[in-house]
Amino acid sequence: MATIQDGNWLNQYVAPQLLQEFKNYKDDFIGVLPGVPVQALTADGVRLNKLINNVGFRVNNTDAFVAKKMDGKKIFVEFEKYDTEPTSVDDAEIRAIGYDKRNEVRKKHAESFKLGIRDHVLWKLAPSVSDNADMPVMRTTGADDGTGRKRLTFADLVKYLEKVKALNLPNENEFYMVLCPEHSTDLILDRDSAAYFADKSIFFDMQTGKVKSVMGFKFFENNAVLAYDNAGNKKAKGAALISTDRRASLFFYAPNTFYHIEKVKILYKPETTDTKSADPTSEFRTQTYGIVDRIEDIGVGALVSGIV
């Protein structure tokens, strides 16, 4: 059996697969998030004006009409700064190594940036608490999966769709859900879905196991950890989960979201500028500004695994 130790062999062949990360960088759901209107972009962030619809409707009116002003609201979404932590590579460690470590370090920074943005989008869009009806957070009600977690059922999905439709969002073709791995498996196993879909291939792909778009939701799947504690509060990004925390699937109404990334800069300080170190050192980092947010606190939510 292979053993892994710290460090690098010198003057030895390195298999390309050993330079790859064993991580899932899947971020296809980001593609449906609308970009920021160019006219609304400023150096500080996005500035938008919104009209509040106060137009009434009458039947068989006999009174004189009185015109009303239609008020507006100002919306501001500020920029965030996204960075990877710098990595140093000194001349001594790469002098006789069997691969281009500087180039591989650059690749690792690109991978980490992509992974970080994916996790940030999932976390940022999700409601922080579970007591706002405009951002519905609902617990699953299925049977114990053997770990004290209640499975997601087809009936739960229908009930959640009812909550989403109660928001009266304009375009029902823009309902998206990013399923966590447990919920994706739950829906495949659920007996109710088997009863409703005699041909299970209508509900999920028999070859890949991917849950298809159904019941008004367009599904994505991801392994990123979005989780809530027992009190219904969103866990801090990157926080370790305890026994009463549960992972969640994210719902979002795409038109109520923003996603904008400026050009990502690769910051590189070559070792040729290091005149003092015994082993001249180069440094790498990526950095940019962007916006990931909800336009308003409505049209996002989560399905959280229940606790037995």
Coordinates of C-alpha atoms in Angstrom, one line a residue:
M1 CA 0.0 0.0 0.0
A2 CA 1.3 3.5 -0.9
T3 CA 2.5 5.7 2.0
I4 CA 2.5 9.5 1.9
Q5 CA 5.1 11.6 3.7
D6 CA 5.9 15.3 3.9
G7 CA 8.4 16.7 1.4
N8 CA 9.4 16.0 -2.2
W9 CA 11.7 13.5 -3.8
L10 CA 14.5 15.1 -5.8
N11 CA 15.4 14.0 -9.3
Q12 CA 12.5 11.6 -9.4
Y13 CA 9.6 11.1 -11.7
V14 CA 6.3 12.5 -10.3
A15 CA 3.1 11.0 -11.7
P16 CA 0.8 13.8 -13.0
Q17 CA -2.2 12.4 -11.0
L18 CA -0.3 13.0 -7.8
L19 CA -0.3 16.7 -8.5
Q20 CA -4.1 16.7 -8.7
E21 CA -6.4 17.6 -5.8
F22 CA -8.9 15.1 -4.6
K23 CA -11.5 17.7 -4.3
N24 CA -14.8 18.5 -6.2
Y25 CA -14.6 21.9 -7.7
K26 CA -18.0 21.7 -9.4
D27 CA -19.5 25.1 -9.7
D28 CA -22.0 24.8 -12.6
F29 CA -24.8 26.4 -10.6
I30 CA -22.9 29.7 -10.6
G31 CA -23.6 30.0 -14.4
V32 CA -27.3 30.7 -13.8
L33 CA -26.7 33.7 -11.4
P34 CA -27.3 36.9 -13.4
G35 CA -24.4 39.3 -13.8
V36 CA -24.5 42.9 -12.6
P37 CA -25.8 45.6 -15.1
V38 CA -22.8 47.5 -16.3
Q39 CA -24.6 50.8 -15.9
A40 CA -25.0 50.1 -12.2
L41 CA -21.4 49.3 -11.4
T42 CA -19.4 51.9 -9.6
A43 CA -16.0 51.9 -7.9
D44 CA -17.7 51.2 -4.5
G45 CA -20.2 48.6 -5.7
V46 CA -23.6 48.3 -7.4
R47 CA -26.2 51.1 -7.1
L48 CA -29.8 50.4 -8.2
N49 CA -33.1 52.1 -8.1
K50 CA -36.3 50.2 -7.7
L51 CA -39.9 51.3 -8.0
I52 CA -42.4 50.0 -5.4
N53 CA -45.5 48.9 -7.2
N54 CA -48.5 50.6 -5.5
V55 CA -50.9 50.5 -8.5
G56 CA -54.4 49.6 -7.3
F57 CA -57.2 47.9 -9.3
R58 CA -60.9 48.6 -9.0
V59 CA -64.1 47.1 -10.4
N60 CA -67.2 49.2 -11.1
N61 CA -65.6 52.4 -9.7
T62 CA -67.9 55.4 -9.4
D63 CA -65.6 57.8 -7.5
A64 CA -63.1 60.3 -9.0
F65 CA -59.6 58.8 -9.4
V66 CA -56.7 60.4 -7.5
A67 CA -53.2 59.9 -8.9
K68 CA -50.6 58.7 -6.5
K69 CA -46.8 59.0 -6.6
M70 CA -44.9 55.8 -7.1
D71 CA -42.0 55.8 -4.6
G72 CA -38.6 54.2 -5.1
K73 CA -35.9 52.5 -3.1
K74 CA -32.2 52.8 -3.4
I75 CA -30.3 49.5 -3.3
F76 CA -26.5 49.4 -2.8
V77 CA -24.4 46.2 -2.9
E78 CA -20.7 46.8 -2.0
F79 CA -17.7 45.0 -3.4
E80 CA -15.9 42.3 -1.6
K81 CA -12.3 41.4 -1.9
Y82 CA -11.2 37.8 -2.6
D83 CA -7.7 36.6 -2.0
T84 CA -5.9 33.3 -1.8
E85 CA -3.2 33.2 0.9
P86 CA 0.3 33.6 -0.5
T87 CA 2.6 30.6 -1.1
S88 CA 6.4 30.9 -1.1
V89 CA 8.8 28.7 -3.2
D90 CA 12.5 29.1 -2.6
D91 CA 15.3 28.3 -5.1
A92 CA 16.8 25.5 -3.0
E93 CA 13.6 23.4 -3.0
I94 CA 13.1 23.5 -6.7
R95 CA 16.7 23.2 -7.9
A96 CA 16.6 19.5 -8.5
I97 CA 12.9 18.6 -8.2
G98 CA 11.3 16.4 -10.8
Y99 CA 8.5 18.8 -11.9
D100 CA 7.8 22.5 -12.4
K101 CA 6.7 23.4 -8.8
R102 CA 6.2 27.1 -9.5
N103 CA 3.7 26.2 -12.3
E104 CA 2.0 23.7 -10.1
V105 CA 1.7 26.2 -7.3
R106 CA 0.0 28.7 -9.7
K107 CA -2.5 25.9 -10.7
K108 CA -3.2 25.2 -7.0
H109 CA -4.0 28.8 -6.4
A110 CA -6.4 28.8 -9.4
E111 CA -8.1 25.7 -8.0
S112 CA -8.3 27.1 -4.5
F113 CA -9.8 30.4 -5.8
K114 CA -12.4 28.5 -7.7
L115 CA -13.3 26.4 -4.7
G116 CA -13.4 29.4 -2.4
I117 CA -15.8 31.3 -4.7
R118 CA -18.1 28.3 -5.0
D119 CA -18.3 27.9 -1.2
H120 CA -18.7 31.6 -0.7
V121 CA -21.7 31.8 -3.2
L122 CA -23.5 28.9 -1.5
W123 CA -22.9 30.4 2.0
K124 CA -23.6 34.0 1.1
L125 CA -26.9 33.4 -0.7
A126 CA -28.4 31.2 2.1
P127 CA -30.5 32.8 4.8
S128 CA -28.7 33.4 8.1
V129 CA -31.7 32.4 10.2
S130 CA -34.8 30.3 9.7
D131 CA -37.6 32.7 10.9
N132 CA -38.2 34.8 7.7
A133 CA -41.1 33.5 5.6
D134 CA -39.7 35.4 2.6
M135 CA -36.6 33.2 2.8
P136 CA -38.1 29.8 3.7
V137 CA -35.9 27.4 5.7
M138 CA -37.6 24.0 6.2
R139 CA -36.5 20.8 7.9
T140 CA -36.8 17.4 6.3
T141 CA -39.3 14.9 7.8
G142 CA -38.3 11.5 6.4
A143 CA -37.2 8.4 8.2
D144 CA -33.9 8.1 10.2
D145 CA -31.1 7.3 7.8
G146 CA -29.3 5.5 10.6
T147 CA -27.3 8.4 11.8
G148 CA -30.0 10.5 13.5
R149 CA -30.7 12.5 10.4
K150 CA -34.2 12.6 8.8
R151 CA -34.1 12.0 5.1
L152 CA -35.5 14.4 2.5
T153 CA -38.7 13.0 1.0
F154 CA -40.6 13.8 -2.2
A155 CA -43.4 15.1 0.0
D156 CA -41.0 17.5 1.6
L157 CA -40.0 18.8 -1.8
V158 CA -43.7 19.4 -2.7
K159 CA -44.3 21.2 0.6
Y160 CA -41.2 23.4 0.0
L161 CA -42.4 24.2 -3.5
E162 CA -45.7 25.4 -1.9
K163 CA -43.7 27.8 0.4
V164 CA -41.8 29.1 -2.6
K165 CA -44.9 29.6 -4.7
A166 CA -46.4 31.6 -1.8
L167 CA -43.7 34.2 -2.4
N168 CA -45.5 35.0 -5.7
L169 CA -42.2 35.4 -7.6
P170 CA -42.7 36.5 -11.2
N171 CA -40.8 33.9 -13.1
E172 CA -41.3 30.3 -12.0
N173 CA -38.7 29.1 -14.6
E174 CA -36.0 30.6 -12.3
F175 CA -36.4 28.3 -9.3
Y176 CA -33.0 26.6 -8.6
M177 CA -31.9 24.2 -5.9
V178 CA -28.4 23.0 -5.2
L179 CA -28.7 19.6 -3.5
C180 CA -26.3 18.4 -0.9
P181 CA -25.1 14.8 -1.4
E182 CA -27.4 13.4 1.3
H183 CA -30.5 15.0 -0.2
S184 CA -29.7 13.8 -3.7
T185 CA -29.5 10.3 -2.5
D186 CA -32.6 10.7 -0.3
L187 CA -34.7 11.6 -3.4
I188 CA -33.5 8.6 -5.3
L189 CA -34.4 6.3 -2.5
D190 CA -37.7 7.9 -1.6
R191 CA -40.7 5.5 -2.0
D192 CA -43.1 8.3 -2.8
S193 CA -41.0 9.4 -5.8
A194 CA -41.1 5.7 -6.9
A195 CA -44.9 5.7 -6.6
Y196 CA -45.3 8.9 -8.6
F197 CA -42.8 8.0 -11.3
A198 CA -43.3 4.5 -12.4
D199 CA -40.4 5.0 -14.8
K200 CA -37.7 6.3 -12.4
S201 CA -35.6 7.6 -15.3
I202 CA -38.1 10.5 -15.5
F203 CA -36.9 11.6 -12.0
F204 CA -33.2 10.8 -12.1
D205 CA -30.6 9.6 -14.6
M206 CA -30.2 5.9 -14.2
Q207 CA -26.5 6.0 -15.3
T208 CA -25.2 9.0 -13.4
G209 CA -27.7 9.1 -10.5
K210 CA -28.3 12.9 -11.1
V211 CA -31.7 14.1 -10.0
K212 CA -33.4 15.7 -12.9
S213 CA -35.4 19.0 -12.9
V214 CA -38.9 18.2 -11.6
M215 CA -41.7 19.8 -9.5
G216 CA -40.7 23.3 -10.6
F217 CA -37.1 23.1 -9.4
K218 CA -34.0 22.9 -11.6
F219 CA -31.5 20.9 -9.6
F220 CA -27.8 21.2 -9.3
E221 CA -25.7 19.0 -7.0
N222 CA -22.6 19.9 -4.9
N223 CA -20.5 18.7 -2.1
A224 CA -19.9 22.1 -0.5
V225 CA -21.0 22.3 3.1
L226 CA -23.9 24.5 3.8
A227 CA -25.2 23.7 7.2
Y228 CA -27.5 25.0 10.0
D229 CA -27.3 24.4 13.8
N230 CA -30.1 22.9 15.9
A231 CA -31.6 26.4 16.5
G232 CA -31.9 27.1 12.8
N233 CA -28.9 29.4 12.5
K234 CA -26.6 29.2 9.5
K235 CA -23.2 27.8 10.5
A236 CA -20.2 30.1 9.9
K237 CA -18.4 29.4 6.7
G238 CA -15.7 26.7 7.2
A239 CA -16.9 26.0 10.8
A240 CA -16.6 22.4 12.0
L241 CA -19.9 20.7 12.4
I242 CA -21.1 19.1 15.7
S243 CA -23.5 16.3 16.2
T244 CA -26.6 18.5 16.1
D245 CA -25.7 20.4 13.0
R246 CA -27.2 19.4 9.7
R247 CA -26.2 19.9 6.1
A248 CA -28.6 21.7 3.8
S249 CA -29.6 22.2 0.2
L250 CA -29.8 25.8 -1.1
F251 CA -32.8 27.2 -3.0
F252 CA -32.5 30.5 -4.9
Y253 CA -34.6 32.5 -7.3
A254 CA -31.9 33.6 -9.8
P255 CA -33.3 37.1 -10.7
N256 CA -32.9 38.1 -7.0
T257 CA -29.2 37.4 -7.0
F258 CA -26.0 39.1 -8.2
Y259 CA -22.7 37.6 -9.2
H260 CA -19.8 39.6 -10.6
I261 CA -16.1 38.9 -10.5
E262 CA -13.5 41.4 -11.7
K263 CA -10.5 40.2 -13.6
V264 CA -8.5 37.9 -11.3
K265 CA -4.9 39.1 -10.8
I266 CA -2.0 36.7 -10.3
L267 CA 0.4 38.4 -7.9
Y268 CA 3.9 37.0 -8.4
K269 CA 7.1 38.2 -6.8
P270 CA 10.0 36.4 -8.6
E271 CA 13.0 35.2 -6.7
T272 CA 15.2 37.3 -8.9
T273 CA 14.1 40.3 -6.9
D274 CA 15.1 38.7 -3.6
T275 CA 18.6 39.9 -2.9
K276 CA 18.9 39.1 0.8
S277 CA 17.6 35.6 1.4
A278 CA 20.1 32.7 1.5
D279 CA 17.7 30.8 -0.7
P280 CA 16.0 33.4 -3.1
T281 CA 12.2 33.0 -2.7
S282 CA 9.3 33.7 -5.0
E283 CA 5.7 34.2 -3.8
F284 CA 2.3 33.6 -5.5
R285 CA -1.2 34.8 -4.7
T286 CA -4.4 35.6 -6.5
Q287 CA -6.6 38.6 -5.8
T288 CA -9.7 40.3 -7.1
Y289 CA -12.9 42.2 -6.2
G290 CA -16.4 40.9 -6.8
I291 CA -20.0 40.9 -5.7
V292 CA -22.0 37.9 -4.6
D293 CA -25.3 38.7 -2.9
R294 CA -29.0 38.9 -2.8
I295 CA -30.7 42.0 -4.2
E296 CA -33.4 41.7 -1.5
D297 CA -34.1 39.4 1.4
I298 CA -36.6 37.3 -0.6
G299 CA -36.5 34.4 -2.9
V300 CA -33.7 32.3 -1.3
G301 CA -34.0 29.5 1.2
A302 CA -32.8 26.1 2.4
L303 CA -33.9 22.6 3.0
V304 CA -32.2 21.4 6.1
S305 CA -32.0 17.8 7.3
G306 CA -34.2 17.2 10.3
I307 CA -33.0 15.7 13.6
V308 CA -34.5 12.5 14.9

